[in-house]
Short mmCIF file of C-alpha atoms and ligand atoms in Angstrom, two decimals:
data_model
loop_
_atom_site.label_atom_id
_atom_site.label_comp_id
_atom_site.label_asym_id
_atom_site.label_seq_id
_atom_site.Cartn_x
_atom_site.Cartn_y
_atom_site.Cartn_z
CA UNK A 1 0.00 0.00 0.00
CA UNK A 2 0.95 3.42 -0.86
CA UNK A 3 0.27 6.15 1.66
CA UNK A 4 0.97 9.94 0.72
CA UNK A 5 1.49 12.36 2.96
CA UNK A 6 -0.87 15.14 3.45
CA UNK A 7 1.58 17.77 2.07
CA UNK A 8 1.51 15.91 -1.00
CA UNK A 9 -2.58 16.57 -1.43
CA UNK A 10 -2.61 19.60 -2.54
CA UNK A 11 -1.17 18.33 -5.97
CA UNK A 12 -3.69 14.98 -5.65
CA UNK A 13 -7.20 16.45 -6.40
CA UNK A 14 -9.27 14.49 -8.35
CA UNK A 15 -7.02 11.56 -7.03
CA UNK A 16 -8.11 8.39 -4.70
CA UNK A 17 -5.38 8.54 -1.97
CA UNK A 18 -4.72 6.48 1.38
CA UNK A 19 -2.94 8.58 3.94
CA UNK A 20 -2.25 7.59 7.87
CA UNK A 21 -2.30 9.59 10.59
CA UNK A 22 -3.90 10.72 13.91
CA UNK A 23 -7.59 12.04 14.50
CA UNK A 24 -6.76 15.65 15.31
CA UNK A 25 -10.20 16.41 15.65
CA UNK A 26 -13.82 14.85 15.06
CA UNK A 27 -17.12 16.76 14.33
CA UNK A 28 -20.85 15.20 13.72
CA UNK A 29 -22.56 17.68 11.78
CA UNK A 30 -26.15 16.07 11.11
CA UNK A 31 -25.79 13.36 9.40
CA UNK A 32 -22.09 13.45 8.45
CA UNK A 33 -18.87 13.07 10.65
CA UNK A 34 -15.67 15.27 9.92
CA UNK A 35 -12.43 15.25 10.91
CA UNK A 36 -9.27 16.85 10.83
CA UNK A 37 -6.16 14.23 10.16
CA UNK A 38 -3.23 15.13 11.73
CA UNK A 39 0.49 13.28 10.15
CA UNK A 40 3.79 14.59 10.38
CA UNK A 41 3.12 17.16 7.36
CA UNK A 42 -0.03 18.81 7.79
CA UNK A 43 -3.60 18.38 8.32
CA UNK A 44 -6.22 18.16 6.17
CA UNK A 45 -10.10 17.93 6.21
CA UNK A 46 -11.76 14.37 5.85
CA UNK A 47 -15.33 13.74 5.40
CA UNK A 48 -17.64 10.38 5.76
CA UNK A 49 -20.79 10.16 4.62
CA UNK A 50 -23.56 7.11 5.27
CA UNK A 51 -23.13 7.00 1.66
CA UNK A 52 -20.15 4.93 1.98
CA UNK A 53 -22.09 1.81 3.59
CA UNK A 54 -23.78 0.76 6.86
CA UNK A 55 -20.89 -1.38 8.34
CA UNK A 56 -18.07 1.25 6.73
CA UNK A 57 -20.10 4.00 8.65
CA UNK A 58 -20.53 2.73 11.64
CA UNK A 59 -16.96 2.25 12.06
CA UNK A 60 -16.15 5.71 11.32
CA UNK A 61 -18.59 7.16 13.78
CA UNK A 62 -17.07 4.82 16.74
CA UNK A 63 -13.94 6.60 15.98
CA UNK A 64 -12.26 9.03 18.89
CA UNK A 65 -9.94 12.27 18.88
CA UNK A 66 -6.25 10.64 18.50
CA UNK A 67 -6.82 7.70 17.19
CA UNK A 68 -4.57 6.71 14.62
CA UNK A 69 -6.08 5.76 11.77
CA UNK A 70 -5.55 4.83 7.80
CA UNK A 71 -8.02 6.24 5.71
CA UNK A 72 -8.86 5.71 1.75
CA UNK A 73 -10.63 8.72 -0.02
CA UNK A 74 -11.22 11.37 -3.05
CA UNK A 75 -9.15 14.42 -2.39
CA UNK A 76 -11.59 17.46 -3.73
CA UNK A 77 -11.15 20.74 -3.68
CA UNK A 78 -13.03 22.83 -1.27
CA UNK A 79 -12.46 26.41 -0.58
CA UNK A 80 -14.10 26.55 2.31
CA UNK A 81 -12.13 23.33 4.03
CA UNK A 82 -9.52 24.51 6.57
CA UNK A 83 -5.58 24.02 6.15
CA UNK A 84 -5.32 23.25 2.38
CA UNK A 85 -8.30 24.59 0.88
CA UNK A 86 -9.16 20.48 0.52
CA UNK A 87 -10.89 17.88 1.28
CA UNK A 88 -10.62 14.14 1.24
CA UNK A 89 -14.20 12.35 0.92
CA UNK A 90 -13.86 9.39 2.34
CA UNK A 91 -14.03 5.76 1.28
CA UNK A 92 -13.46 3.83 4.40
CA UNK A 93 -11.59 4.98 7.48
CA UNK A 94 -10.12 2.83 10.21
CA UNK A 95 -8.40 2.87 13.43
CA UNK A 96 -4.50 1.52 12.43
CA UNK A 97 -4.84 -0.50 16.07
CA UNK A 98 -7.64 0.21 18.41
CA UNK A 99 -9.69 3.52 19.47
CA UNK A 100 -8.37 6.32 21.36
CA UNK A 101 -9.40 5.95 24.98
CA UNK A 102 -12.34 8.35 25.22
CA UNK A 103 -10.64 10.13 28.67
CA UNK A 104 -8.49 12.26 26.59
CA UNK A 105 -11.44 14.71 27.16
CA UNK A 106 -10.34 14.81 30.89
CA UNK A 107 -7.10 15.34 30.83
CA UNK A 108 -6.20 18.95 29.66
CA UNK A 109 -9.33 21.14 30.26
CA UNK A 110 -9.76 25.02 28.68
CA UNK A 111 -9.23 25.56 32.80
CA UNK A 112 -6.54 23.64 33.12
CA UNK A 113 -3.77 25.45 35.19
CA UNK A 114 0.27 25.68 34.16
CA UNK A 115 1.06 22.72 36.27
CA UNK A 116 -1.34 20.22 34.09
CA UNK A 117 -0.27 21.64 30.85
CA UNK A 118 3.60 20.79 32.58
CA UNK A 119 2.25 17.30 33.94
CA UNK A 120 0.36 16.85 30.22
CA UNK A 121 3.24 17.87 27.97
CA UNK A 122 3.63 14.33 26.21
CA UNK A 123 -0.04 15.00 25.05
CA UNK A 124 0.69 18.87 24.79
CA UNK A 125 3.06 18.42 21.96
CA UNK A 126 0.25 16.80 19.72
CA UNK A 127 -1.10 20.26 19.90
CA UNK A 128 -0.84 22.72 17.01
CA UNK A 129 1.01 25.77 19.01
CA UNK A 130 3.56 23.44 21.11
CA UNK A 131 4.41 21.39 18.01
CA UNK A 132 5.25 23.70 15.55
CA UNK A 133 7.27 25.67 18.31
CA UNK A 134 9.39 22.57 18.26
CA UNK A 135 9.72 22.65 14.62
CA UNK A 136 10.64 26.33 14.77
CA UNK A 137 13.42 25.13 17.03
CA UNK A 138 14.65 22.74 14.64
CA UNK A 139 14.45 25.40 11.60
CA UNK A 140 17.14 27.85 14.15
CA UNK A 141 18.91 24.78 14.97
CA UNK A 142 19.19 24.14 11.56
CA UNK A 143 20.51 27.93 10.88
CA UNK A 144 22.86 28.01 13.69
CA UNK A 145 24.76 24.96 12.24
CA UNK A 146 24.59 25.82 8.80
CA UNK A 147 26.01 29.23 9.76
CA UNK A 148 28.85 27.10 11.42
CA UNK A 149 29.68 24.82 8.67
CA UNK A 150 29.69 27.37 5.89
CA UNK A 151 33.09 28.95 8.17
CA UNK A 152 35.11 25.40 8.72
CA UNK A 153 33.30 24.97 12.18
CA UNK A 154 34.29 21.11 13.43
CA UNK A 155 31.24 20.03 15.86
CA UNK A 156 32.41 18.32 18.65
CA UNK A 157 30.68 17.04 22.03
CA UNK A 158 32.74 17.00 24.75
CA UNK A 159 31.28 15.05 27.99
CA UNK A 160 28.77 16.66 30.01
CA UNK A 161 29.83 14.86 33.24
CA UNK A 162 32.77 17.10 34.53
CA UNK A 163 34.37 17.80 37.69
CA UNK A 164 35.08 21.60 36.99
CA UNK A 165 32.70 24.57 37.50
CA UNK A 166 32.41 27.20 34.89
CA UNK A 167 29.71 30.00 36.17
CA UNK A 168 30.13 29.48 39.85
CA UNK A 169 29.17 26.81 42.77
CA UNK A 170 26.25 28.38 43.43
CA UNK A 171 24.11 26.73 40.04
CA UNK A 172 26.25 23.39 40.09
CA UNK A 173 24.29 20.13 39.99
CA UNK A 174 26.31 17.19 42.51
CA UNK A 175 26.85 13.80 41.98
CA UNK A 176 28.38 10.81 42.92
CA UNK A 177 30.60 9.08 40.36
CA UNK A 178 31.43 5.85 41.91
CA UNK A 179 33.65 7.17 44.52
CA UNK A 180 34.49 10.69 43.01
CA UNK A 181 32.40 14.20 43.39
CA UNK A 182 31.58 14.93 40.18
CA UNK A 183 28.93 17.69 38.86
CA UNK A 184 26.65 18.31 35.27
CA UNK A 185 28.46 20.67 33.32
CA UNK A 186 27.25 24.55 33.54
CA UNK A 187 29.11 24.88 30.31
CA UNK A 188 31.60 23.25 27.48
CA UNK A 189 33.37 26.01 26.91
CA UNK A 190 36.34 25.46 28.37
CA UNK A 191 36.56 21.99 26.74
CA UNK A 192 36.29 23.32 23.40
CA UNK A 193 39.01 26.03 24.29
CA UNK A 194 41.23 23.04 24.47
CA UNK A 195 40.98 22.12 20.60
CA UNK A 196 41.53 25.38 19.03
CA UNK A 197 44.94 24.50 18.48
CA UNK A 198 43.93 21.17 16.54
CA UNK A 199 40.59 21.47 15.01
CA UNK A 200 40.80 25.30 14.66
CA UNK A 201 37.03 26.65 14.79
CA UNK A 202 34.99 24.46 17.23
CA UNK A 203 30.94 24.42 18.25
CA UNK A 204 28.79 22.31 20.25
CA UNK A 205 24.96 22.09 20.90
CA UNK A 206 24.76 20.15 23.93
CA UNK A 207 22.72 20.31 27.22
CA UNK A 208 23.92 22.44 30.28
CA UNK A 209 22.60 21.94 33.82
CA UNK A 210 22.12 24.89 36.20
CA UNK A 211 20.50 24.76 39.71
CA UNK A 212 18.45 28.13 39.63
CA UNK A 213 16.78 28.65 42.78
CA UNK A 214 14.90 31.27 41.51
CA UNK A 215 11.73 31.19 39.32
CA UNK A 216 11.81 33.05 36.31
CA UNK A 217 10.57 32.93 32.85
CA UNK A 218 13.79 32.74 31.30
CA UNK A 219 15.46 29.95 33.45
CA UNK A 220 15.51 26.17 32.77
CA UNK A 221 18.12 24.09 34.86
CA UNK A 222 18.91 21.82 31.87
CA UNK A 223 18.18 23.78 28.65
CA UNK A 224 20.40 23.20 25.12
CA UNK A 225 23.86 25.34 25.22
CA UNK A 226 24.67 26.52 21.63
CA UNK A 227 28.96 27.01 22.20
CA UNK A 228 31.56 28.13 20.17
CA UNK A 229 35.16 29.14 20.64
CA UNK A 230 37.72 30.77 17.95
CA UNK A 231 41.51 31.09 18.03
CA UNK A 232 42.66 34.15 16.66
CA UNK A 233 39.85 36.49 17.66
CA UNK A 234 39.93 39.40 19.40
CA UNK A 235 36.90 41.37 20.92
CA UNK A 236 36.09 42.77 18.02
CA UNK A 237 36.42 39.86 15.93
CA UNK A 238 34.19 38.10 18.19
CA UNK A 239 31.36 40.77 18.49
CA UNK A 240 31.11 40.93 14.83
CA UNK A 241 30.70 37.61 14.48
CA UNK A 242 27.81 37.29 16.26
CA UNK A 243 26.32 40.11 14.38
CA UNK A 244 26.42 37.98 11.43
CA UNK A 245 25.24 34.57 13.03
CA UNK A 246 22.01 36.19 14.70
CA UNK A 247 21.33 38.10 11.40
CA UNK A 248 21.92 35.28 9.84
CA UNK A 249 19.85 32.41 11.88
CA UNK A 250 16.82 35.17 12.12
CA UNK A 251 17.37 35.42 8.35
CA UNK A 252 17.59 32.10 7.62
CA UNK A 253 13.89 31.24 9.26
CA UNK A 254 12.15 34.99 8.45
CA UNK A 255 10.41 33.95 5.76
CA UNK A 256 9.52 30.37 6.80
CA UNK A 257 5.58 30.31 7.00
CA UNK A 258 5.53 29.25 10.76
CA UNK A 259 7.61 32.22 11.91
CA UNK A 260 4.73 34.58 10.10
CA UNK A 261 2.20 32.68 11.78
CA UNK A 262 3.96 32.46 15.46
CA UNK A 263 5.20 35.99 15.34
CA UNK A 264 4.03 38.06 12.50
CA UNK A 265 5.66 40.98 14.58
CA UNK A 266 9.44 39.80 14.22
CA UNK A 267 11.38 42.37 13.28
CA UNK A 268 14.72 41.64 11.43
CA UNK A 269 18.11 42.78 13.14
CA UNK A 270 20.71 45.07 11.62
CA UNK A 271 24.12 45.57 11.49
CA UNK A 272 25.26 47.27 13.92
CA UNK A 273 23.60 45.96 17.15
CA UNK A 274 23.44 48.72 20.00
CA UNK A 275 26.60 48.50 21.94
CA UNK A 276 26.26 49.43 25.65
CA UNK A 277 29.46 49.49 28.18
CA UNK A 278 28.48 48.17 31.89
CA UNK A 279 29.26 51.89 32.95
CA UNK A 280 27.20 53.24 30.53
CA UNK A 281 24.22 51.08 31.24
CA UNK A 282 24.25 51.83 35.14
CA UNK A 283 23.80 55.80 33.70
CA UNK A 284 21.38 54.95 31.25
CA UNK A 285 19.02 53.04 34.38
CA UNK A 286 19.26 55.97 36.09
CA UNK A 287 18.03 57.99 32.91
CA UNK A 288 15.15 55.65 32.12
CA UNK A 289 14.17 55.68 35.85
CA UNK A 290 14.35 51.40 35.63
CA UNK A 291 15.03 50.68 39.48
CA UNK A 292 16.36 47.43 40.58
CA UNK A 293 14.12 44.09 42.44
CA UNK A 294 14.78 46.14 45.93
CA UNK A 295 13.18 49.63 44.11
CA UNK A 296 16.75 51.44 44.23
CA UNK A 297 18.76 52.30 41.32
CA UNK A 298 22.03 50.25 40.50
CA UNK A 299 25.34 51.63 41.54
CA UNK A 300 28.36 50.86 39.49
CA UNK A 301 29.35 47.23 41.09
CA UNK A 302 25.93 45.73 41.35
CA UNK A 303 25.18 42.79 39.02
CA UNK A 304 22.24 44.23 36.34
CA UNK A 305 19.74 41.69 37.31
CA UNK A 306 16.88 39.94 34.88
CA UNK A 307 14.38 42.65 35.69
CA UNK A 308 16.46 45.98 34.83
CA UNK A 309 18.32 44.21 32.03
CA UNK A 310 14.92 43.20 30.45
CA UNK A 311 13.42 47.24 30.66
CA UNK A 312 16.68 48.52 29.54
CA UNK A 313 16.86 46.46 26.15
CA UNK A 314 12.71 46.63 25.76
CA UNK A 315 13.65 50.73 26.20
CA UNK A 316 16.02 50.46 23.93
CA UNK A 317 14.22 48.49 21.35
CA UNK A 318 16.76 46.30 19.38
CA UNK A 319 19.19 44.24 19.97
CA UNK A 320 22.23 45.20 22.33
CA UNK A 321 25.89 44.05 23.73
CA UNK A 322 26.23 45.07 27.13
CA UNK A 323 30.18 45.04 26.93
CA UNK A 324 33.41 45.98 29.56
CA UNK A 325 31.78 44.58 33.07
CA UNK A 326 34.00 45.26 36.02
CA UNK A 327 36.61 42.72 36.33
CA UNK A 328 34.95 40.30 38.73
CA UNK A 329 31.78 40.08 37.92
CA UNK A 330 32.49 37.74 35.57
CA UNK A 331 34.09 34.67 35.77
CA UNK A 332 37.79 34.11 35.61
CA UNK A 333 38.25 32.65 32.16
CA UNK A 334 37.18 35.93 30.42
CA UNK A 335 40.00 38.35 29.99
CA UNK A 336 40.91 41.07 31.62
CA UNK A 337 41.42 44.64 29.11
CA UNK A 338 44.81 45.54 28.22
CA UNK A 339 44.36 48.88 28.51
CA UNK A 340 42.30 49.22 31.98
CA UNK A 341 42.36 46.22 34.21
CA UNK A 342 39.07 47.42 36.02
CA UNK A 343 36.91 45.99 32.64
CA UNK A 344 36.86 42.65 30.75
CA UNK A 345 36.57 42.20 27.37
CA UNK A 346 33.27 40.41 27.86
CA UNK A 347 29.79 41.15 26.24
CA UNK A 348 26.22 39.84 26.95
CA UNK A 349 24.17 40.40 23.63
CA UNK A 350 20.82 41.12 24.74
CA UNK A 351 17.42 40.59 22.96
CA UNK A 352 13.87 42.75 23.32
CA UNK A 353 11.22 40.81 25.10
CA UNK A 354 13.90 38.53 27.03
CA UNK A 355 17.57 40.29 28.04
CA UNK A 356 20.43 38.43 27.43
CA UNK A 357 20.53 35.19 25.04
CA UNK A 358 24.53 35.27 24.48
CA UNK A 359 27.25 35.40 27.54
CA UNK A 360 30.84 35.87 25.31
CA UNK A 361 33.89 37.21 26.18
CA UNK A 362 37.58 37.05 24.47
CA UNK A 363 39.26 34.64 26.55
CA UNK A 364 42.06 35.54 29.18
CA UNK A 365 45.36 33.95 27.57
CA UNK A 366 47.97 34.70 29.69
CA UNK A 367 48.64 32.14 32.22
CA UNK A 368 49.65 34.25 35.23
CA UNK A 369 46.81 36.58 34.89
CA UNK A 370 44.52 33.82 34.60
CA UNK A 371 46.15 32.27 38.06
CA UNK A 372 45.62 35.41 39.63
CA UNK A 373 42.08 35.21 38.74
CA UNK A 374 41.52 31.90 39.40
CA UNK A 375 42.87 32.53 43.01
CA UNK A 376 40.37 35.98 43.40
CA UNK A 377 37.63 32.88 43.09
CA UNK A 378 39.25 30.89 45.31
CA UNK A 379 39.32 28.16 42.68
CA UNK A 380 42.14 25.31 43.08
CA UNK A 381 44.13 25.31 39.51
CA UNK A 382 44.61 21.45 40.10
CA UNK A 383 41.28 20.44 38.78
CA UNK A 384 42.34 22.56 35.92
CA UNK A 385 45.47 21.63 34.61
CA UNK A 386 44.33 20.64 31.40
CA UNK A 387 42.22 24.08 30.94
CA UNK A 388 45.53 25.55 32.31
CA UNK A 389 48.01 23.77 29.71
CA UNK A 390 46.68 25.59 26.97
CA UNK A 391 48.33 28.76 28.04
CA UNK A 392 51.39 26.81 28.94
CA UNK A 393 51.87 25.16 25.20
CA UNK A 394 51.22 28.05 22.25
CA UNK A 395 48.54 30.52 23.76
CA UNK A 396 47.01 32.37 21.64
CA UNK A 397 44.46 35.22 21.79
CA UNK A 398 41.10 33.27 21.28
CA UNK A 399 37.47 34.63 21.93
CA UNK A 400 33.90 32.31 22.31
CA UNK A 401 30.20 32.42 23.68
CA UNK A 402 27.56 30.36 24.77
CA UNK A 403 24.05 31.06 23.63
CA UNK A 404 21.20 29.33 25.28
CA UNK A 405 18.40 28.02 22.45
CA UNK A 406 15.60 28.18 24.31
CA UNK A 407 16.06 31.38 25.35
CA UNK A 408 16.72 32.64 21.67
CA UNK A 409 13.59 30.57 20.29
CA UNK A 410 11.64 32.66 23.19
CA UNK A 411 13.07 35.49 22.35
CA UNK A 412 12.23 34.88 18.33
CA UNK A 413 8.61 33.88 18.87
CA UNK A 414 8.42 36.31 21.67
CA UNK A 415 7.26 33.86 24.01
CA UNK A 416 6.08 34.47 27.19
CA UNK A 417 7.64 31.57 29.15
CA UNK A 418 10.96 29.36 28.35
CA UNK A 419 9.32 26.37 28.81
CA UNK A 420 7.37 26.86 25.83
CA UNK A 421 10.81 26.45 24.12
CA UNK A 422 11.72 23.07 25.18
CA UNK A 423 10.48 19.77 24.82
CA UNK A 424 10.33 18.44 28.38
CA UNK A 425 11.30 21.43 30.52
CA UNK A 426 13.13 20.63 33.44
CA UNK A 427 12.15 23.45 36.54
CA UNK A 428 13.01 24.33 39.88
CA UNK A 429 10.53 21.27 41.57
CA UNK A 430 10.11 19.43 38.15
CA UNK A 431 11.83 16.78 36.53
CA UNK A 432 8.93 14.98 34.66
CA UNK A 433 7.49 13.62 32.31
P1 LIG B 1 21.45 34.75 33.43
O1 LIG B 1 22.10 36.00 33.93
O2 LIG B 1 20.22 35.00 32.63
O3 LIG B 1 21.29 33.69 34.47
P2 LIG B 1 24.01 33.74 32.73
O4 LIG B 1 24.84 34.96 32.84
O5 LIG B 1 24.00 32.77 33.86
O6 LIG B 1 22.50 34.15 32.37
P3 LIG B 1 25.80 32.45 30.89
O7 LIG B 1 26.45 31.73 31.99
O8 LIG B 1 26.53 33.55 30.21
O9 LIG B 1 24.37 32.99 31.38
O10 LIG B 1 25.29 31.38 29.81
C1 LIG B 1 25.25 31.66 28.42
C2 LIG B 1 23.82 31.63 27.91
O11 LIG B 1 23.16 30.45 28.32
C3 LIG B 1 22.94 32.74 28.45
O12 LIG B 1 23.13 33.93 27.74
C4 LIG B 1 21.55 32.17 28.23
O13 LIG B 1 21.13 32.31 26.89
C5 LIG B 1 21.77 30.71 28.49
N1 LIG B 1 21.37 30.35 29.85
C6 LIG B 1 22.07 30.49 30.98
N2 LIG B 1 21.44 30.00 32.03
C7 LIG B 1 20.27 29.51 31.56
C8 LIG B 1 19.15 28.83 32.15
N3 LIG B 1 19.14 28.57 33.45
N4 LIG B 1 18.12 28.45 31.35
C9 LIG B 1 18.17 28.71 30.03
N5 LIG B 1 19.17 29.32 29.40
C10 LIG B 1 20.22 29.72 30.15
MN1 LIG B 2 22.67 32.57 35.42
#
């Protein structure tokens, strides 16, 4: 048997098809029964009449919402028919194993709170909205590595089980490994660092694991870390590099028809993004009158937190590198500026609607000013070594980010909440399904 897929109708009319699926939705409308067929293309309109026999019809009217079915019918056009403009009329219709259990009905409800869409998500994701969210997120996954490949990018995926901390003990997930401490990684960065001098130009897309204590709508504590690192760039190499991968990746999906339909309000970036020194932006929230969480303004020293950081891009209206944070604030891998040791050469890129999608910073490549740092964190070099060895054997001036996916997919579809970016979020109290 033959089955087409229902993208294929549209070029079918006139045709007898078979196509297999799942019931997206079923209607009685007097005497007839219609429903909407659901496969991994499209939907499409299918009607049965009683004119296709007593024992064919009474088959198709014991038939339930998600049932997967296989189905035989006349594809005719019909303006009026939702999706294609099409209809199939069918022949016979029947369920591929057995019925749909009839207490789907019960279990996600127009009232239905967050929590059940969360404890629901497997069924969720048969939805219109949450599925073709995920296929959004495959379209920028798709751009981001395209963008990579086209510029001699190796993927790699280093291990994810580490016993190093990137961003701080404070987020670091603990474990167990037989009779070692080890943690999930917060970050690969510093694992790719150590092929630049081998595979030149290196990216991963793997998961990172924070332990945020705090709810927010931007915060997962596993979400998918898109990293790259570059030998040979400077800070200016690296912050026009981005430029051109998030003009790029938005680019590449604009004119996709399920970015017009989940945000017909996208607006395209362009070169140059805003470009905002850490000094600068603690002025320019005192300008805007944005206040930080306690209702004071920030001082020069305080960390710009989600809330200020959000008003102060939405004020500014396109996208914008915060750059030259107080040497400190960051963490101890990004370097210090040649020129005034107070600053690093570090920039968050920071989107409308969200705040900051990209941390990046040109790496620090001298090895005693990276010691120094490493001892202002009280961080053992031991652990390190290997991190350490690459400014013992040819250092050279190298810059990278980390961008988290999610958080750009929310930021693209202008979505209110992270989860909405990721398949089976994983939240403070929440590890399931
Ligand atoms: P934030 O200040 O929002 O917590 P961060 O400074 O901890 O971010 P980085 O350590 O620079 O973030 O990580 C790089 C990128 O990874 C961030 O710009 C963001 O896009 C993403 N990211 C970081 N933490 C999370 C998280 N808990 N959930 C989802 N994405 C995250
Ligand atoms: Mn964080």
């Amino acid at each position: 048997m033959e089955y087409k897929a229902i993208k294929e109708l549209p070029t079918k009319a006139g045709e007898l098809v078979t196509i297999r699926g799942w019931l997206h939705r079923v209607r009685r409308q007097g005497k007839l029964i219609f429903f909407i067929i659901r496969d991994y293309s499209g939907y499409v309109q299918a009607v049965a009449k009683p004119s296709i026999g007593k024992a064919k019809f009474v088959i198709a009217e014991q038939l339930t919402r998600e049932t997967a079915i296989i189905a035989t019918g006349l594809v005719k056009e019909d303006k009026r028919a939702p999706y294609l403009g099409l209809e199939i009329q069918i022949k016979s219709i029947q369920p591929a194993l057995n019925i749909a259990s009839p207490e789907l009905e019960q279990e996600i409800r127009p009232d239905s709170g967050p929590q059940v869409y969360l404890d629901k998500r497997h069924l969720v994701l048969r939805g219109e909205r949450a599925s073709d969210i995920m296929r959004f997120r495959d379209l920028t996954t798709r751009g981001f590595r395209k963008f990579f490949f086209e510029r001699d990018f190796v993927e790699v995926t280093p291990s994810t089980i580490v016993q190093t901390q990137v961003e701080g003990g404070s987020t670091l997930f603990g474990f167990k490994y037989f009779e070692q401490d080890a943690y999930l990684t917060q970050s690969s960065q510093l694992y790719l660092e150590t092929l630049l001098s081998s595979l030149g130009n290196v990216f991963c897309i793997l998961p990172s694991f924070r332990a945020e204590k705090s709810r927010t709508r931007r915060h997962l504590t596993e979400y998918t870390h898109i990293e790259a690192e570059m030998p040979w760039f400077d800070f200016e190499d690296l912050l026009n590099f981005m430029e051109d991968m998030i003009i790029q990746v938005f680019t590449s999906v604009y004119n996709h028809p399920l970015r017009i339909q989940l945000n017909p309000d996208l607006q395209l970036p362009t070169k140059p993004f805003e470009r905002v020194s850490y000094e600068r932006a603690i002025e320019l929230l005192k300008e805007y009158g944005i206040k930080g969480e306690n209702g004071a303004f920030l001082e020069y020293g305080d960390d710009i937190t989600e809330g200020p950081e959000r008003t102060l891009v939405d004020t500014i209206g396109k996208p914008t590198y915060l750059t030259y944070f107080p040497t400190g604030m960051k963490p101890f891998y990004m370097k210090v500026n040649e020129t005034n040791p107070e600053v690093m050469n570090a920039a968050d890129l920071l989107l409308p609607g969200v705040g900051e999608i990209i941390g990046s910073s040109q790496r620090e490549d001298n090895l005693e000013v990276l010691l120094e740092r490493m001892k202002e964190e009280n961080l053992s070099p031991e652990p390190y070594y290997w991190y350490i060895d690459q400014r013992k054997y040819g250092s050279v001036t190298h810059s990278g980010f980390g961008l988290g996916l999610e958080r750009f997919v929310q930021a693209m579809l202008n979505l209110d909440h992270i989860r909405e970016a990721c398949l089976y979020p994983r939240l403070i109290n929440r590890a399931t399904p």
